[in-house]
Coordinates of C-alpha atoms and ligand atoms in Angstrom, one line a residue:
M603 CA -12.7 23.2 17.6
T604 CA -10.2 25.0 15.4
I605 CA -7.0 26.4 16.8
L606 CA -8.5 29.9 16.6
D607 CA -11.6 28.8 18.5
T608 CA -9.4 27.1 21.1
V609 CA -7.2 30.1 21.6
N610 CA -10.1 32.5 21.8
K611 CA -11.8 30.3 24.5
L612 CA -8.5 30.0 26.4
K613 CA -8.1 33.7 26.3
S614 CA -11.6 34.5 27.4
G615 CA -11.5 31.9 30.2
E616 CA -14.4 29.9 28.8
I617 CA -12.1 26.8 28.9
T618 CA -8.8 26.0 30.5
S619 CA -6.1 24.0 28.8
R620 CA -6.4 21.5 31.6
S621 CA -10.2 21.1 31.1
L622 CA -9.6 20.6 27.4
V623 CA -6.9 17.9 27.9
E624 CA -9.1 16.2 30.5
S625 CA -12.1 16.1 28.2
L626 CA -10.0 14.7 25.3
K627 CA -8.6 12.1 27.6
A628 CA -12.1 11.1 28.6
T629 CA -13.1 10.8 24.9
F630 CA -10.1 8.6 24.4
E631 CA -11.0 6.3 27.3
A632 CA -14.6 6.1 26.2
D633 CA -13.5 5.2 22.7
K634 CA -11.2 2.4 24.0
K635 CA -14.3 0.8 25.6
S636 CA -16.6 1.2 22.6
E637 CA -17.6 -1.7 20.5
L638 CA -15.6 -0.7 17.4
P639 CA -12.8 1.6 18.8
L640 CA -11.3 4.1 16.4
N641 CA -7.9 3.3 17.8
A642 CA -6.6 6.7 16.7
F643 CA -4.3 7.2 19.8
L644 CA -2.1 4.4 21.0
E645 CA -1.4 6.3 24.1
I646 CA -2.3 9.7 25.7
F647 CA 0.8 11.0 27.4
E648 CA 0.6 11.1 31.2
D649 CA 2.3 14.5 31.5
A650 CA -0.2 16.2 29.1
T651 CA -2.3 17.4 32.1
A652 CA 0.7 18.9 33.9
K653 CA 1.8 20.6 30.7
A654 CA -1.7 22.1 30.3
E655 CA -1.7 23.3 33.9
A656 CA 1.6 25.1 33.3
C657 CA 0.0 26.8 30.2
D658 CA -3.0 27.8 32.3
K659 CA -0.7 29.4 34.8
E660 CA 1.1 31.4 32.1
I661 CA -2.3 32.6 30.8
A662 CA -3.5 33.6 34.2
E663 CA -0.3 35.5 35.0
A664 CA -0.4 37.3 31.7
K665 CA -4.1 38.2 32.2
A666 CA -3.2 39.7 35.6
K667 CA -0.5 41.8 34.0
G668 CA -2.6 42.8 31.0
S669 CA -0.2 41.1 28.6
L670 CA -2.3 38.3 27.2
D671 CA -2.1 39.4 23.6
K672 CA 1.7 39.7 23.8
L673 CA 1.9 36.2 25.3
F674 CA -0.1 34.6 22.4
E675 CA 1.9 36.7 20.0
E676 CA 5.0 34.9 21.3
K677 CA 3.3 31.5 21.7
P678 CA 0.5 31.3 19.2
L679 CA -0.3 27.7 20.1
L680 CA -0.3 28.1 23.9
G681 CA -2.4 25.5 25.6
V682 CA -3.4 23.7 22.3
P683 CA -3.2 19.9 22.5
F684 CA -2.1 18.1 19.3
A685 CA -1.8 14.5 18.1
S686 CA 1.6 13.2 17.2
K687 CA 2.5 10.1 15.3
D688 CA 4.2 7.0 16.7
N689 CA 7.4 7.6 14.7
I690 CA 8.2 11.1 16.0
N691 CA 10.4 11.2 19.1
V692 CA 8.9 12.9 22.2
R693 CA 11.5 12.8 24.9
G694 CA 10.7 10.4 27.8
Q695 CA 7.7 8.9 25.9
K696 CA 7.3 5.5 24.3
I697 CA 7.8 5.3 20.5
T698 CA 7.1 2.1 18.6
C699 CA 6.6 3.1 14.9
G700 CA 3.6 0.8 15.1
S701 CA 6.0 -2.1 15.4
K702 CA 6.6 -4.9 17.9
I703 CA 10.3 -4.5 17.4
L704 CA 10.3 -1.2 19.3
E705 CA 7.7 -2.2 21.9
G706 CA 8.6 -0.5 25.2
Y707 CA 11.3 1.7 23.6
V708 CA 11.5 5.2 25.2
A709 CA 12.5 8.3 23.1
P710 CA 15.8 9.7 24.4
Y711 CA 15.3 13.1 22.9
S712 CA 12.5 15.1 21.2
A713 CA 12.3 15.7 17.4
T714 CA 13.0 19.3 16.3
V715 CA 9.3 19.6 15.2
I716 CA 8.2 18.6 18.7
N717 CA 10.6 21.1 20.3
R718 CA 9.4 23.9 18.1
L719 CA 5.7 23.2 18.6
E720 CA 6.3 23.1 22.4
K721 CA 8.2 26.4 22.1
A722 CA 5.1 27.8 20.5
G723 CA 3.1 26.6 23.5
A724 CA 1.4 23.5 22.0
I725 CA 1.0 20.3 24.1
P726 CA 1.9 16.9 22.8
L727 CA -1.3 15.0 23.8
G728 CA -0.3 11.5 22.7
R729 CA 1.1 9.3 20.0
C730 CA -1.1 8.0 17.2
N731 CA -1.4 4.7 15.4
Q732 CA 0.2 4.2 12.0
D733 CA 1.2 1.5 9.6
E734 CA 4.3 -0.2 10.8
F735 CA 7.3 2.0 10.0
A736 CA 4.9 4.2 7.9
M737 CA 4.6 1.5 5.3
G738 CA 1.1 1.3 4.1
S739 CA -2.0 3.3 3.0
S740 CA -4.7 2.1 5.5
T741 CA -3.1 1.8 9.0
E742 CA -4.0 -1.9 8.8
Y743 CA -0.3 -2.8 8.8
S744 CA 0.0 -1.6 12.4
S745 CA 1.1 -4.2 15.0
Y746 CA -1.5 -2.6 17.4
G747 CA -4.7 -3.1 15.4
P748 CA -6.1 -0.9 12.6
T749 CA -7.4 2.7 13.0
R750 CA -11.0 3.0 11.9
N751 CA -12.6 5.8 9.9
P752 CA -14.6 8.3 12.1
A753 CA -17.0 8.8 9.2
N754 CA -17.9 5.1 9.3
R755 CA -16.1 2.6 11.5
Q756 CA -16.3 -0.2 9.0
Y757 CA -13.9 1.7 6.8
V758 CA -10.1 2.3 7.0
S759 CA -8.8 5.7 8.0
G760 CA -6.1 5.7 5.3
G761 CA -2.4 5.6 6.1
S762 CA 0.1 5.6 7.1
S763 CA -0.7 8.6 9.4
G764 CA -4.3 7.2 9.9
G765 CA -4.2 7.6 13.7
S766 CA -3.3 11.4 13.5
A767 CA -6.0 11.9 10.8
A768 CA -8.7 10.0 12.7
A769 CA -7.8 11.8 16.0
V770 CA -8.3 15.2 14.3
A771 CA -11.4 14.2 12.3
S772 CA -13.1 12.8 15.5
N773 CA -12.1 15.9 17.6
Q774 CA -9.8 14.0 19.8
A775 CA -7.1 16.6 19.1
V776 CA -7.1 20.1 17.8
F777 CA -4.5 19.4 15.1
G778 CA -2.2 16.6 14.3
I779 CA 1.2 15.9 12.8
G780 CA 2.1 12.9 10.7
T781 CA 4.8 11.9 8.2
E782 CA 4.9 11.5 4.5
T783 CA 7.2 9.4 2.3
G784 CA 4.6 9.0 -0.4
G785 CA 1.3 10.5 0.5
S786 CA 0.8 9.3 4.1
V787 CA -0.6 12.6 5.4
R788 CA -2.7 13.6 2.3
L789 CA -4.2 10.2 1.9
P790 CA -5.7 9.8 5.4
A791 CA -6.7 13.4 5.3
S792 CA -8.7 12.7 2.2
Y793 CA -10.2 9.5 3.6
C794 CA -11.2 11.2 6.9
G795 CA -12.5 14.4 5.4
I796 CA -10.0 17.0 6.8
Y797 CA -7.1 19.0 5.4
G798 CA -3.6 17.5 5.2
L799 CA -0.4 19.3 4.0
K800 CA 2.8 17.8 2.7
P801 CA 5.4 20.6 2.9
T802 CA 8.3 21.0 0.5
Y803 CA 11.1 18.6 1.3
G804 CA 13.4 20.3 3.9
V805 CA 10.9 22.8 5.3
L806 CA 10.4 20.7 8.4
S807 CA 13.4 19.1 10.1
R808 CA 13.6 15.3 10.0
W809 CA 15.7 15.3 13.2
G810 CA 14.1 12.9 15.6
V811 CA 11.7 11.4 13.0
V812 CA 12.3 7.7 12.4
A813 CA 13.5 7.3 8.8
Y814 CA 11.7 5.3 6.1
G815 CA 13.0 6.7 2.8
S816 CA 15.2 9.6 3.8
S817 CA 15.2 11.4 0.4
L818 CA 11.4 11.5 0.5
D819 CA 10.5 11.7 4.2
Q820 CA 8.8 14.9 5.4
V821 CA 6.6 15.7 8.4
G822 CA 3.1 16.9 7.5
I823 CA 0.2 18.6 9.2
L824 CA -3.5 17.6 9.6
G825 CA -6.2 20.2 10.5
H826 CA -9.8 21.2 10.3
T827 CA -8.9 24.3 8.2
P828 CA -6.0 25.6 6.2
R829 CA -5.4 28.1 8.9
D830 CA -5.1 25.3 11.4
I831 CA -2.2 24.0 9.2
A832 CA -0.6 27.3 8.6
L833 CA 0.0 28.1 12.3
P834 CA 1.7 24.9 13.2
L835 CA 3.7 25.1 10.0
Y836 CA 4.7 28.7 11.0
A837 CA 5.9 27.3 14.4
M838 CA 7.9 24.4 13.0
A839 CA 9.3 25.6 9.6
G840 CA 12.9 26.5 8.9
E841 CA 16.4 25.4 8.9
D842 CA 17.7 23.1 11.6
F843 CA 21.3 22.6 12.6
Y844 CA 20.6 18.9 13.1
D845 CA 19.2 18.2 9.6
D846 CA 21.5 19.2 6.7
T847 CA 18.6 18.8 4.2
S848 CA 16.5 21.4 6.1
A849 CA 15.7 24.8 4.6
D850 CA 14.1 28.1 5.4
L851 CA 10.6 28.8 4.1
P852 CA 10.6 32.1 2.3
C853 CA 6.9 32.7 2.6
K854 CA 6.8 31.9 6.4
E855 CA 5.6 35.3 7.5
D856 CA 2.4 35.0 5.4
L857 CA 1.4 31.9 7.4
K858 CA 0.9 33.7 10.7
N859 CA -2.4 35.4 9.7
L860 CA -3.2 33.4 6.6
K861 CA -5.5 35.3 4.2
A862 CA -7.9 33.7 1.8
Y863 CA -6.7 33.9 -1.8
T864 CA -8.6 36.4 -4.0
D865 CA -6.6 36.8 -7.2
F866 CA -8.2 33.8 -9.1
S867 CA -8.4 35.5 -12.5
S868 CA -4.6 35.3 -12.7
L869 CA -4.4 31.7 -11.6
K870 CA -3.3 29.1 -14.1
I871 CA -4.1 25.5 -13.2
A872 CA -2.8 22.3 -14.9
V873 CA -4.7 19.0 -14.8
P874 CA -2.4 16.2 -15.8
K875 CA -4.2 13.9 -18.3
Q876 CA -2.6 11.0 -16.5
F877 CA -4.5 11.7 -13.3
A878 CA -7.8 12.7 -14.9
E879 CA -8.4 9.8 -17.2
T880 CA -7.0 6.9 -15.2
K881 CA -8.6 3.5 -15.5
G882 CA -8.9 3.0 -11.7
L883 CA -10.4 6.5 -11.0
D884 CA -13.7 5.9 -9.2
E885 CA -16.8 7.5 -10.7
D886 CA -17.8 9.4 -7.5
V887 CA -14.2 10.8 -7.1
A888 CA -14.3 11.9 -10.7
K889 CA -17.5 13.7 -10.1
V890 CA -16.2 15.5 -7.0
F891 CA -13.1 16.4 -9.0
E892 CA -15.2 17.8 -11.8
E893 CA -17.1 20.0 -9.3
T894 CA -13.9 21.3 -7.9
K895 CA -12.6 22.2 -11.4
Q896 CA -15.9 24.0 -12.0
W897 CA -15.5 26.0 -8.7
F898 CA -12.1 27.2 -9.9
I899 CA -13.5 28.1 -13.3
S900 CA -16.4 30.0 -11.7
K901 CA -13.8 32.0 -9.7
G902 CA -12.1 33.0 -13.0
A903 CA -9.2 30.7 -12.9
K904 CA -7.9 29.1 -16.2
I905 CA -7.6 25.3 -16.3
E906 CA -5.8 23.3 -18.9
I907 CA -5.3 19.6 -19.5
V908 CA -1.6 18.8 -19.8
D909 CA 0.1 15.7 -20.9
L910 CA 2.9 14.4 -18.6
P911 CA 3.5 10.7 -19.6
I912 CA 6.3 10.3 -17.1
L913 CA 3.8 10.4 -14.3
D914 CA 2.7 6.9 -15.4
A915 CA 6.0 5.7 -14.0
S916 CA 5.7 7.5 -10.6
I917 CA 4.5 4.5 -8.6
A918 CA 7.2 2.2 -10.0
S919 CA 9.9 4.8 -9.4
Y920 CA 8.6 5.6 -5.9
Y921 CA 8.5 2.0 -4.7
V922 CA 11.9 1.2 -6.0
I923 CA 13.5 4.2 -4.3
A924 CA 11.4 4.1 -1.1
L925 CA 12.0 0.4 -0.5
S926 CA 15.7 0.6 -1.3
E927 CA 16.1 3.4 1.2
A928 CA 13.9 1.5 3.7
A929 CA 16.0 -1.7 3.5
S930 CA 19.1 0.4 4.4
N931 CA 17.4 2.5 7.1
L932 CA 15.8 -0.4 8.8
S933 CA 19.0 -2.3 9.2
R934 CA 19.6 -0.4 12.4
F935 CA 16.9 -2.4 14.1
D936 CA 19.1 -5.3 14.8
G937 CA 18.4 -6.2 18.4
I938 CA 21.6 -4.6 19.5
R939 CA 21.1 -0.8 19.3
Y940 CA 17.4 -0.3 19.5
G941 CA 14.3 -1.9 21.1
N942 CA 13.7 -5.6 21.6
R943 CA 16.3 -8.4 21.5
I944 CA 15.8 -12.1 21.2
D945 CA 19.0 -13.8 22.2
S946 CA 19.1 -17.5 22.5
G947 CA 22.8 -17.5 23.1
K948 CA 23.8 -18.8 19.7
G949 CA 25.7 -15.8 18.5
Y950 CA 25.1 -12.5 16.7
D951 CA 23.8 -13.9 13.5
E952 CA 21.1 -15.8 15.3
L953 CA 20.3 -12.8 17.4
Y954 CA 19.8 -10.6 14.4
V955 CA 17.6 -13.2 12.6
E956 CA 15.4 -14.0 15.6
T957 CA 15.0 -10.4 16.6
R958 CA 14.1 -9.2 13.1
S959 CA 12.0 -12.3 12.2
N960 CA 9.8 -11.8 15.3
G961 CA 9.9 -8.0 15.5
F962 CA 8.9 -7.0 12.0
G963 CA 5.4 -7.6 10.5
P964 CA 4.9 -9.2 7.1
E965 CA 4.6 -6.0 5.1
V966 CA 7.8 -4.6 6.5
K967 CA 9.6 -7.8 5.8
R968 CA 8.3 -7.8 2.2
R969 CA 9.6 -4.3 1.7
I970 CA 13.0 -5.1 3.2
I971 CA 13.3 -8.1 1.0
I972 CA 12.3 -6.1 -2.1
G973 CA 14.6 -3.2 -1.2
N974 CA 17.6 -5.6 -0.7
Y975 CA 16.8 -7.4 -3.9
V976 CA 16.8 -4.1 -5.9
L977 CA 20.1 -3.1 -4.3
S978 CA 21.7 -6.5 -4.7
E979 CA 24.8 -6.7 -6.9
Q980 CA 22.9 -8.5 -9.5
F981 CA 20.7 -5.5 -10.0
S982 CA 22.7 -2.5 -8.9
G983 CA 23.1 -0.1 -11.8
S984 CA 19.9 -1.2 -13.4
T985 CA 16.7 -1.2 -11.4
Y986 CA 17.7 1.3 -8.7
K987 CA 19.4 3.6 -11.3
K988 CA 16.3 3.5 -13.5
G989 CA 14.1 4.4 -10.5
M990 CA 16.4 7.3 -9.8
S991 CA 16.5 8.5 -13.4
V992 CA 12.7 8.4 -13.6
R993 CA 12.6 10.4 -10.4
A994 CA 15.0 13.0 -12.0
R995 CA 12.7 13.2 -15.0
I996 CA 9.6 13.7 -12.9
Q997 CA 11.4 16.4 -10.9
K998 CA 12.5 18.2 -14.0
E999 CA 9.2 18.0 -15.8
V1000 CA 7.1 19.0 -12.8
A1001 CA 9.4 22.0 -12.2
K1002 CA 9.0 23.0 -15.8
L1003 CA 5.2 22.7 -15.6
Y1004 CA 5.3 25.1 -12.7
E1005 CA 7.0 27.7 -14.9
S1006 CA 3.7 28.1 -16.7
Y1007 CA 1.2 27.1 -14.1
D1008 CA 0.5 28.0 -10.4
L1009 CA -1.2 24.8 -9.4
I1010 CA -1.6 21.1 -10.3
L1011 CA -5.1 20.0 -9.5
C1012 CA -5.9 16.3 -9.1
P1013 CA -7.7 13.9 -6.9
T1014 CA -5.8 12.8 -3.8
C1015 CA -6.7 9.1 -4.3
P1016 CA -8.4 7.1 -7.0
T1017 CA -11.1 6.0 -4.6
A1018 CA -12.6 7.1 -1.2
A1019 CA -11.8 5.0 1.9
F1020 CA -12.4 1.3 1.4
K1021 CA -13.7 -1.3 3.9
L1022 CA -11.3 -2.8 6.5
G1023 CA -9.7 -6.0 5.1
Q1024 CA -10.6 -5.2 1.5
K1025 CA -7.0 -4.6 0.3
V1026 CA -4.9 -5.9 3.2
D1027 CA -3.9 -9.1 1.4
N1028 CA -3.3 -7.5 -2.0
P1029 CA -0.2 -5.3 -1.7
L1030 CA -0.3 -4.2 -5.3
E1031 CA -3.8 -2.8 -5.0
M1032 CA -2.8 -1.1 -1.8
Y1033 CA 0.2 0.5 -3.5
L1034 CA -2.1 1.8 -6.2
S1035 CA -3.8 4.0 -3.6
D1036 CA -0.7 6.2 -3.9
L1037 CA -1.1 6.8 -7.6
Y1038 CA -1.8 10.5 -7.4
T1039 CA 0.3 11.4 -4.3
V1040 CA 3.8 10.2 -4.8
F1041 CA 4.8 12.5 -7.7
V1042 CA 4.8 15.3 -5.1
N1043 CA 7.3 13.5 -2.9
L1044 CA 9.4 12.4 -5.8
S1045 CA 9.6 16.0 -7.0
R1046 CA 10.1 17.4 -3.5
C1047 CA 7.2 19.9 -3.9
T1048 CA 4.3 20.7 -1.7
S1049 CA 0.6 19.8 -1.9
I1050 CA -2.5 20.0 0.3
S1051 CA -5.5 17.6 0.3
V1052 CA -8.7 19.5 0.8
P1053 CA -12.1 17.9 1.7
A1054 CA -14.2 18.3 -1.4
G1055 CA -17.2 16.1 -1.2
K1056 CA -18.6 12.7 -0.4
N1057 CA -19.1 9.5 -2.4
R1058 CA -22.4 7.6 -2.6
D1059 CA -21.6 5.8 0.7
G1060 CA -21.1 9.1 2.5
M1061 CA -17.3 8.7 2.6
P1062 CA -15.2 11.8 2.2
V1063 CA -13.3 12.6 -1.0
G1064 CA -10.2 14.8 -1.0
I1065 CA -8.8 16.8 -3.9
Q1066 CA -5.2 18.0 -4.1
F1067 CA -4.0 21.6 -4.6
A1068 CA -0.3 21.0 -5.5
G1069 CA 2.2 23.7 -5.9
P1070 CA 5.9 24.3 -6.6
M1071 CA 8.6 24.1 -4.0
F1072 CA 8.1 26.7 -1.2
S1073 CA 4.6 27.7 -2.3
E1074 CA 3.0 26.6 1.0
A1075 CA 1.5 30.1 1.8
K1076 CA -0.1 30.3 -1.6
I1077 CA -1.6 26.8 -1.8
L1078 CA -2.8 27.2 1.8
S1079 CA -4.4 30.6 1.0
I1080 CA -6.2 29.1 -2.0
A1081 CA -7.4 26.3 0.2
Q1082 CA -8.6 28.8 2.8
A1083 CA -10.7 30.5 0.1
W1084 CA -12.2 27.1 -0.7
E1085 CA -12.8 26.5 3.0
D1086 CA -14.5 29.9 3.5
E1087 CA -17.0 29.1 0.7
K1088 CA -17.4 25.3 1.0
G1089 CA -16.3 24.2 4.4
N1090 CA -18.2 23.5 7.6
N1091 CA -15.7 25.0 9.9
Ligands
LIG427 N1 1.7 4.3 1.1 C1 3.0 4.6 0.8 C2 3.9 3.5 1.2 O1 3.4 2.6 1.8 C3 3.4 5.9 1.5 C4 3.7 5.7 2.9 C5 4.2 7.0 3.5 O2 4.0 8.1 2.9 N2 4.8 6.9 4.6 O3 5.1 3.5 1.1

């Protein structure tokens, strides 16, 4: 069910929020017992039912008073359960970031994005699985087992927000939120066959979201339709006192009743050569991409191939910057301030070493080591600086491109979802899954992955509609036009 379906059914009394939450809980319990569990949710929050009952009460009271429409005007997500990610704080609930080091840790406060969704009436249903500390592209690096793909359970869900994507794709939640540092919402959206938006850096507050690479981190939204993304974005977007990098979204009002785009004849689209002629681009993905281009052309849009050689350096720049920031951010997990502690009484150094050696998984350790290596005295001023200057170039050249074009069109990933275990021991190959997504994070812009077709194995393929900073309403409305013609929702 979409948000609109859910709200209409809640209004008409066909369902109650309580009955919806109970049925989603039952689906979760049944999945846990199945032979190949999806493992999308790590936990359904115990208080979700009580919160749903409170929403039902509000709805009943407004109905009696004849003010139902007014109520939903104020709270457009009233009674709608959503999937959250295990690195977003929900006060009083456990939060582990998919890591053993935080097992049993309870969130002392709620993230701004959670507070704002709750203010709009939405119900945090539970926390979803993810790659440990959001480091990964398949959700296989979780300490709590992988999340499987709802389209075929032998395949990965994508990552790092694989749990939130699988929860939405399998109808275990109406919509979901995840986080992006370098594609972690768009990639699982593409693999699971749903929509996933990475907003402009700053549009969604990072307060209460566990940091990975702070200059890149951004909360993202997963939904069945672009409208299902627009409404939660409307509820969450805007400046936050607690996050100095946060910013208002100028096009926010257009999100409330998102219209499908119509003005295709004035649309200019750039297709970077670097993303259309890549060696690793899968044949079936290339075919779906071609069909998407043809759709735009048939609508009257102009498409041009552009040459942006700097994009070839985006993966290298991203991993240098993200891992440097991660090494610094993750130093707070020291066994003193957060989560688990292993103390054999031999002093602080031992305590740090034992807690971190036992608490972090192998991929997180690899990244902390690489990050510290890059930042070490021997290298400072060379590798990190180079990573930063490549980023500045990408930012500048992408911004310049958007002076002449409305959209960048490219596949979300070089391949569709792969089988579980296929890349888990080959980090470099795993990193290459992010080839087409990280330029958006590096340039602080926005992009949506739209479900655009299937490969020969029936696995979903996503294509990105990427736009300049603060163009969320426009790219979502273009995606809505796509959904109206091509979608199943
Ligand atoms: N796959 C990328 C990484 O491992 C992106 C992760 C993310 O966006 N959180 O760093």
